[in-house]
GROMACS .gro file of C-alpha atoms in nm:
model
  288
    1MET     CA    1   0.004   0.001  -0.008
    2SER     CA    2   0.115   0.355  -0.074
    3GLY     CA    3   0.333   0.514   0.248
    4GLN     CA    4   0.144   0.841   0.211
    5SER     CA    5   0.074   1.027   0.548
    6LEU     CA    6  -0.327   0.954   0.643
    7LEU     CA    7  -0.541   1.230   0.544
    8VAL     CA    8  -0.657   1.504   0.823
    9PRO     CA    9  -0.935   1.732   0.804
   10GLY     CA   10  -0.890   2.041   0.609
   11ARG     CA   11  -1.074   2.398   0.595
   12ILE     CA   12  -1.441   2.376   0.503
   13SER     CA   13  -1.557   2.713   0.263
   14PRO     CA   14  -1.858   2.863   0.293
   15ALA     CA   15  -2.169   2.653   0.143
   16ARG     CA   16  -2.236   2.766  -0.251
   17ALA     CA   17  -2.525   2.929  -0.355
   18VAL     CA   18  -2.796   2.793  -0.567
   19PRO     CA   19  -2.997   2.988  -0.810
   20SER     CA   20  -3.350   3.019  -0.628
   21ALA     CA   21  -3.531   2.968  -0.961
   22ILE     CA   22  -3.398   2.604  -0.871
   23PRO     CA   23  -3.635   2.383  -0.688
   24ARG     CA   24  -3.508   2.232  -0.382
   25PRO     CA   25  -3.589   1.922  -0.233
   26GLU     CA   26  -3.823   1.924   0.108
   27TYR     CA   27  -3.534   1.868   0.342
   28VAL     CA   28  -3.314   2.165   0.230
   29GLY     CA   29  -3.347   2.375   0.543
   30ARG     CA   30  -3.435   2.112   0.794
   31GLU     CA   31  -3.291   1.892   1.043
   32ALA     CA   32  -3.386   1.559   0.861
   33PRO     CA   33  -3.587   1.427   0.569
   34SER     CA   34  -3.961   1.331   0.576
   35PRO     CA   35  -3.993   0.953   0.581
   36TYR     CA   36  -4.065   0.829   0.214
   37GLN     CA   37  -4.396   0.667   0.238
   38GLY     CA   38  -4.430   0.574  -0.128
   39PRO     CA   39  -4.395   0.238  -0.312
   40ASP     CA   40  -4.052   0.096  -0.425
   41VAL     CA   41  -4.183   0.037  -0.749
   42GLN     CA   42  -4.227   0.350  -0.981
   43ASP     CA   43  -4.454   0.454  -1.287
   44PRO     CA   44  -4.301   0.511  -1.621
   45GLU     CA   45  -4.307   0.866  -1.609
   46THR     CA   46  -4.111   0.875  -1.260
   47ILE     CA   47  -3.835   0.659  -1.393
   48GLU     CA   48  -3.810   0.906  -1.724
   49ARG     CA   49  -3.757   1.198  -1.474
   50MET     CA   50  -3.507   0.974  -1.323
   51ARG     CA   51  -3.312   0.936  -1.676
   52THR     CA   52  -3.283   1.268  -1.678
   53ALA     CA   53  -3.142   1.322  -1.312
   54GLY     CA   54  -2.911   1.049  -1.353
   55ARG     CA   55  -2.779   1.168  -1.665
   56ILE     CA   56  -2.690   1.522  -1.517
   57ALA     CA   57  -2.544   1.395  -1.209
   58ALA     CA   58  -2.344   1.160  -1.429
   59ARG     CA   59  -2.189   1.443  -1.692
   60ALA     CA   60  -2.132   1.629  -1.317
   61LEU     CA   61  -1.947   1.322  -1.195
   62ALA     CA   62  -1.750   1.357  -1.528
   63GLU     CA   63  -1.710   1.738  -1.552
   64ALA     CA   64  -1.508   1.751  -1.189
   65ALA     CA   65  -1.322   1.405  -1.260
   66ALA     CA   66  -1.169   1.594  -1.562
   67HIS     CA   67  -1.015   1.827  -1.300
   68ILE     CA   68  -0.829   1.626  -1.070
   69GLU     CA   69  -0.495   1.617  -1.049
   70PRO     CA   70  -0.192   1.685  -0.810
   71GLY     CA   71  -0.238   1.992  -0.626
   72VAL     CA   72  -0.625   2.038  -0.686
   73THR     CA   73  -0.806   2.072  -0.359
   74THR     CA   74  -1.110   1.870  -0.322
   75ASP     CA   75  -1.328   2.208  -0.261
   76ARG     CA   76  -1.247   2.294  -0.651
   77LEU     CA   77  -1.409   1.957  -0.717
   78ASP     CA   78  -1.687   2.053  -0.575
   79GLU     CA   79  -1.706   2.394  -0.680
   80VAL     CA   80  -1.691   2.225  -1.038
   81ALA     CA   81  -1.967   1.984  -0.982
   82HIS     CA   82  -2.204   2.274  -0.824
   83ALA     CA   83  -2.139   2.493  -1.108
   84TYR     CA   84  -2.236   2.244  -1.366
   85LEU     CA   85  -2.575   2.085  -1.152
   86CYS     CA   86  -2.688   2.469  -1.137
   87ASP     CA   87  -2.592   2.533  -1.502
   88HIS     CA   88  -2.824   2.238  -1.614
   89GLY     CA   89  -3.101   2.318  -1.345
   90ALA     CA   90  -3.068   2.065  -1.112
   91TYR     CA   91  -2.989   2.132  -0.703
   92PRO     CA   92  -2.703   1.903  -0.550
   93SER     CA   93  -2.909   1.692  -0.352
   94THR     CA   94  -2.615   1.642  -0.085
   95LEU     CA   95  -2.616   2.036   0.007
   96GLY     CA   96  -2.824   2.057   0.321
   97TYR     CA   97  -2.896   1.700   0.351
   98ARG     CA   98  -2.917   1.644   0.695
   99LYS     CA   99  -2.671   1.971   0.712
  100PHE     CA  100  -2.411   1.835   0.499
  101PRO     CA  101  -2.226   2.146   0.410
  102LYS     CA  102  -2.094   2.075   0.022
  103SER     CA  103  -2.255   1.976  -0.318
  104LEU     CA  104  -2.033   1.653  -0.345
  105CYS     CA  105  -1.857   1.385  -0.120
  106THR     CA  106  -1.493   1.342  -0.177
  107SER     CA  107  -1.370   1.029  -0.019
  108VAL     CA  108  -0.954   1.044  -0.055
  109ASN     CA  109  -0.727   0.716   0.000
  110GLU     CA  110  -0.882   0.569   0.372
  111VAL     CA  111  -1.192   0.764   0.375
  112ILE     CA  112  -1.511   0.514   0.273
  113CYS     CA  113  -1.742   0.760   0.180
  114HIS     CA  114  -1.910   1.112   0.276
  115GLY     CA  115  -1.598   1.298   0.283
  116ILE     CA  116  -1.662   1.664   0.303
  117PRO     CA  117  -1.458   1.870   0.027
  118ASP     CA  118  -1.206   2.131   0.168
  119SER     CA  119  -0.862   2.271   0.168
  120THR     CA  120  -0.718   1.877   0.129
  121VAL     CA  121  -0.464   1.883  -0.119
  122LEU     CA  122  -0.470   1.573  -0.393
  123ARG     CA  123  -0.152   1.454  -0.434
  124ALA     CA  124  -0.006   1.218  -0.710
  125GLY     CA  125  -0.055   0.840  -0.600
  126ASP     CA  126  -0.388   0.899  -0.400
  127ILE     CA  127  -0.714   0.765  -0.495
  128VAL     CA  128  -1.028   0.988  -0.471
  129ASN     CA  129  -1.417   0.880  -0.463
  130LEU     CA  130  -1.651   1.125  -0.602
  131ASP     CA  131  -2.014   1.095  -0.517
  132VAL     CA  132  -2.262   1.331  -0.710
  133THR     CA  133  -2.626   1.348  -0.660
  134ALA     CA  134  -2.879   1.560  -0.879
  135PHE     CA  135  -3.243   1.680  -0.816
  136VAL     CA  136  -3.438   1.784  -1.100
  137GLY     CA  137  -3.796   1.713  -1.175
  138GLY     CA  138  -3.879   1.628  -0.855
  139VAL     CA  139  -3.603   1.322  -0.832
  140HIS     CA  140  -3.276   1.258  -0.764
  141GLY     CA  141  -2.964   1.053  -0.987
  142ASP     CA  142  -2.686   0.942  -0.749
  143THR     CA  143  -2.361   0.789  -0.882
  144ASN     CA  144  -1.981   0.766  -0.747
  145ALA     CA  145  -1.659   0.682  -0.913
  146THR     CA  146  -1.311   0.625  -0.783
  147TYR     CA  147  -1.022   0.806  -0.953
  148LEU     CA  148  -0.623   0.754  -0.949
  149VAL     CA  149  -0.485   1.092  -0.895
  150GLY     CA  150  -0.198   1.165  -1.112
  151GLY     CA  151  -0.265   0.827  -1.350
  152GLU     CA  152  -0.209   0.510  -1.331
  153ASP     CA  153   0.212   0.527  -1.327
  154ALA     CA  154   0.145   0.762  -0.993
  155VAL     CA  155  -0.058   0.491  -0.819
  156ASP     CA  156   0.080   0.197  -0.657
  157GLU     CA  157  -0.042  -0.131  -0.824
  158GLU     CA  158  -0.232  -0.272  -0.491
  159SER     CA  159  -0.409   0.054  -0.482
  160ARG     CA  160  -0.488   0.041  -0.885
  161LEU     CA  161  -0.612  -0.327  -0.842
  162LEU     CA  162  -0.853  -0.244  -0.571
  163VAL     CA  163  -1.008   0.017  -0.792
  164GLU     CA  164  -1.016  -0.136  -1.093
  165ARG     CA  165  -1.167  -0.437  -0.917
  166THR     CA  166  -1.418  -0.224  -0.720
  167ARG     CA  167  -1.581  -0.123  -1.050
  168GLU     CA  168  -1.593  -0.458  -1.143
  169ALA     CA  169  -1.776  -0.584  -0.809
  170LEU     CA  170  -2.049  -0.301  -0.958
  171ALA     CA  171  -2.035  -0.406  -1.273
  172ARG     CA  172  -2.095  -0.779  -1.181
  173ALA     CA  173  -2.363  -0.689  -0.925
  174VAL     CA  174  -2.557  -0.463  -1.185
  175LYS     CA  175  -2.570  -0.812  -1.402
  176ALA     CA  176  -2.710  -1.004  -1.126
  177VAL     CA  177  -3.039  -0.779  -1.109
  178ARG     CA  178  -3.349  -1.002  -1.242
  179PRO     CA  179  -3.688  -0.968  -1.201
  180GLY     CA  180  -3.820  -1.237  -0.917
  181ARG     CA  181  -3.465  -1.224  -0.723
  182ARG     CA  182  -3.403  -1.136  -0.390
  183VAL     CA  183  -3.180  -0.827  -0.304
  184ASN     CA  184  -2.945  -1.028  -0.118
  185VAL     CA  185  -2.849  -1.148  -0.476
  186ILE     CA  186  -2.664  -0.814  -0.535
  187GLY     CA  187  -2.448  -0.853  -0.208
  188ARG     CA  188  -2.349  -1.238  -0.275
  189VAL     CA  189  -2.198  -1.114  -0.620
  190ILE     CA  190  -2.008  -0.824  -0.483
  191GLU     CA  191  -1.844  -1.036  -0.149
  192SER     CA  192  -1.787  -1.366  -0.335
  193TYR     CA  193  -1.610  -1.138  -0.601
  194ALA     CA  194  -1.397  -0.937  -0.326
  195LYS     CA  195  -1.335  -1.248  -0.105
  196ARG     CA  196  -1.090  -1.364  -0.410
  197PHE     CA  197  -0.864  -1.088  -0.362
  198GLY     CA  198  -0.877  -1.094   0.033
  199TYR     CA  199  -1.060  -0.767   0.014
  200GLY     CA  200  -1.320  -0.612   0.269
  201VAL     CA  201  -1.678  -0.556   0.205
  202VAL     CA  202  -1.849  -0.241   0.393
  203ARG     CA  203  -2.137  -0.384   0.600
  204ASP     CA  204  -2.314  -0.089   0.812
  205PHE     CA  205  -2.293   0.171   0.471
  206THR     CA  206  -2.535   0.048   0.173
  207GLY     CA  207  -2.694   0.076  -0.156
  208HIS     CA  208  -3.052   0.236  -0.119
  209GLY     CA  209  -3.359   0.341  -0.261
  210ILE     CA  210  -3.420   0.643  -0.455
  211ASN     CA  211  -3.673   0.796  -0.646
  212SER     CA  212  -3.843   1.147  -0.546
  213SER     CA  213  -3.667   1.054  -0.170
  214PHE     CA  214  -3.290   1.040  -0.167
  215HIS     CA  215  -3.311   0.740   0.026
  216SER     CA  216  -3.664   0.600   0.015
  217GLY     CA  217  -3.572   0.299   0.316
  218LEU     CA  218  -3.515   0.036   0.077
  219ILE     CA  219  -3.183  -0.132   0.197
  220ILE     CA  220  -2.918  -0.284  -0.063
  221PRO     CA  221  -2.640  -0.442   0.119
  222HIS     CA  222  -2.325  -0.543  -0.024
  223TYR     CA  223  -2.266  -0.845   0.142
  224ASP     CA  224  -2.503  -1.177   0.142
  225ASP     CA  225  -2.756  -1.090   0.398
  226PRO     CA  226  -3.002  -1.344   0.473
  227ASN     CA  227  -3.216  -1.137   0.592
  228ALA     CA  228  -3.253  -0.890   0.276
  229THR     CA  229  -3.546  -1.099   0.128
  230THR     CA  230  -3.728  -0.813  -0.050
  231VAL     CA  231  -3.774  -0.974  -0.400
  232LEU     CA  232  -3.676  -0.748  -0.698
  233GLN     CA  233  -3.957  -0.606  -0.908
  234PRO     CA  234  -4.001  -0.421  -1.269
  235GLY     CA  235  -3.993  -0.075  -1.164
  236MET     CA  236  -3.800  -0.058  -0.878
  237THR     CA  237  -3.534   0.229  -0.850
  238PHE     CA  238  -3.231   0.205  -0.628
  239THR     CA  239  -2.820   0.237  -0.600
  240ILE     CA  240  -2.583  -0.007  -0.562
  241GLU     CA  241  -2.230   0.120  -0.472
  242PRO     CA  242  -2.010  -0.148  -0.317
  243MET     CA  243  -1.690   0.038  -0.113
  244LEU     CA  244  -1.414  -0.204  -0.072
  245THR     CA  245  -1.138  -0.230   0.146
  246LEU     CA  246  -0.764  -0.341   0.137
  247GLY     CA  247  -0.828  -0.438   0.491
  248THR     CA  248  -1.094  -0.434   0.766
  249HIS     CA  249  -1.491  -0.330   0.689
  250GLU     CA  250  -1.460  -0.188   1.053
  251TRP     CA  251  -1.443   0.200   1.048
  252ASP     CA  252  -1.406   0.504   1.263
  253MET     CA  253  -1.584   0.855   1.196
  254TRP     CA  254  -1.433   1.164   1.257
  255ALA     CA  255  -1.552   1.426   1.499
  256ASP     CA  256  -1.780   1.603   1.167
  257ASN     CA  257  -2.018   1.325   1.218
  258TRP     CA  258  -1.998   1.284   0.828
  259THR     CA  259  -1.622   1.141   0.735
  260VAL     CA  260  -1.617   0.750   0.772
  261VAL     CA  261  -1.285   0.579   0.751
  262THR     CA  262  -1.158   0.267   0.762
  263LYS     CA  263  -1.041   0.163   1.105
  264ASP     CA  264  -0.735   0.024   0.979
  265ARG     CA  265  -0.691   0.333   0.791
  266LYS     CA  266  -0.610   0.069   0.493
  267ARG     CA  267  -0.719   0.234   0.131
  268THR     CA  268  -1.091   0.181   0.044
  269ALA     CA  269  -1.251   0.226  -0.333
  270GLN     CA  270  -1.640   0.281  -0.429
  271PHE     CA  271  -1.865   0.260  -0.723
  272GLU     CA  272  -2.179   0.394  -0.781
  273HIS     CA  273  -2.492   0.363  -1.025
  274THR     CA  274  -2.870   0.407  -0.947
  275LEU     CA  275  -3.079   0.186  -1.135
  276VAL     CA  276  -3.420   0.084  -1.241
  277VAL     CA  277  -3.529  -0.302  -1.250
  278THR     CA  278  -3.643  -0.389  -1.625
  279ASP     CA  279  -3.826  -0.740  -1.733
  280GLY     CA  280  -3.480  -0.809  -1.850
  281GLY     CA  281  -3.258  -0.710  -1.600
  282ALA     CA  282  -3.160  -0.358  -1.502
  283GLU     CA  283  -3.110  -0.032  -1.708
  284ILE     CA  284  -2.834   0.223  -1.540
  285LEU     CA  285  -3.004   0.527  -1.517
  286THR     CA  286  -2.642   0.718  -1.444
  287LEU     CA  287  -2.488   0.712  -1.769
  288PRO     CA  288  -2.338   1.017  -1.905
   0.00000   0.00000   0.00000
C-alpha cells in the first residue's frame, strides 16, 4: 500500500449558493428529510424523470473528475460539480441533506464515504472517490466513482487493482439484477468476488432506494445478508454502491459526523450507479 501520510481534516469553505429558480428537495433547511411513504416500484413517468436526473449527475461527475490532478483541492472539485449541476437546472442533493455542507462527497484514500470537500490538496498517488447526486424534476440521480490521482503510473499497484476490481464488482452486481430474485443476490455477487482478493466489504453503509426521496428506506446490502429478502420487481429504483477495502470492513467516524474512514486506515474504493429493474434485468440510469 502507498506509504503516504493519513488524511487530516482541512478547512471547509462556505456553502455555495444555488439560484433561487432551481427547486429544492423538501429536506433543505430542515434537520432531516420526511420519511418516504411511497412505493419501491416507480411509474414510467417517474423513471423517465430519473433518467434525466441520472444523466445530469453522471455528466457532473465526469466534469469534476476532469479536474482531478495533483495540487487540486477537493473544494475545487466541489466548485466544479456545483456549477455544472446549477447550470443544468439541478440542485446538488447532498447540499443541506442532514446539514451536509457541500455539493458532492470527496473521499480520499482511507475515507470509505461521505468525505467533505475542503482545503485538502490531492497528491500524485492518491485515490479519490467523487459522489454526485442531482435533484431535478422532483427526483434524484446518484452516482460515484473512484479515480487515480496522477494516473496509473503514479498510483501503487495494490491501490490501482483495488479501484479496478471495485468497478468490476459493481458491474457484476448490476448484471445479477433480475425480477424475481431477492435483493441479497446483489451482495452475494459482490462479496464472493471481493473475497477472491482478500478485500473487506463494508457492511454498515449500503445502497438504497431512490426516487423522489434521496433515500427511500429500501436497503441494498453489499454482502450476502440473509435478511435482505425483498424480491426485485420491474420498476424498482435503487443504487448499488460497493465499498471494498484493502483490510477490515470496520470503520471510524471523524468528529464532523460525516467522514467515515477504515478502522485500520487502509485504502478503500467505491463505485455507484442508480438503476431501475426491467423485465430483462436492469437499466443503469446514471450514464452520461
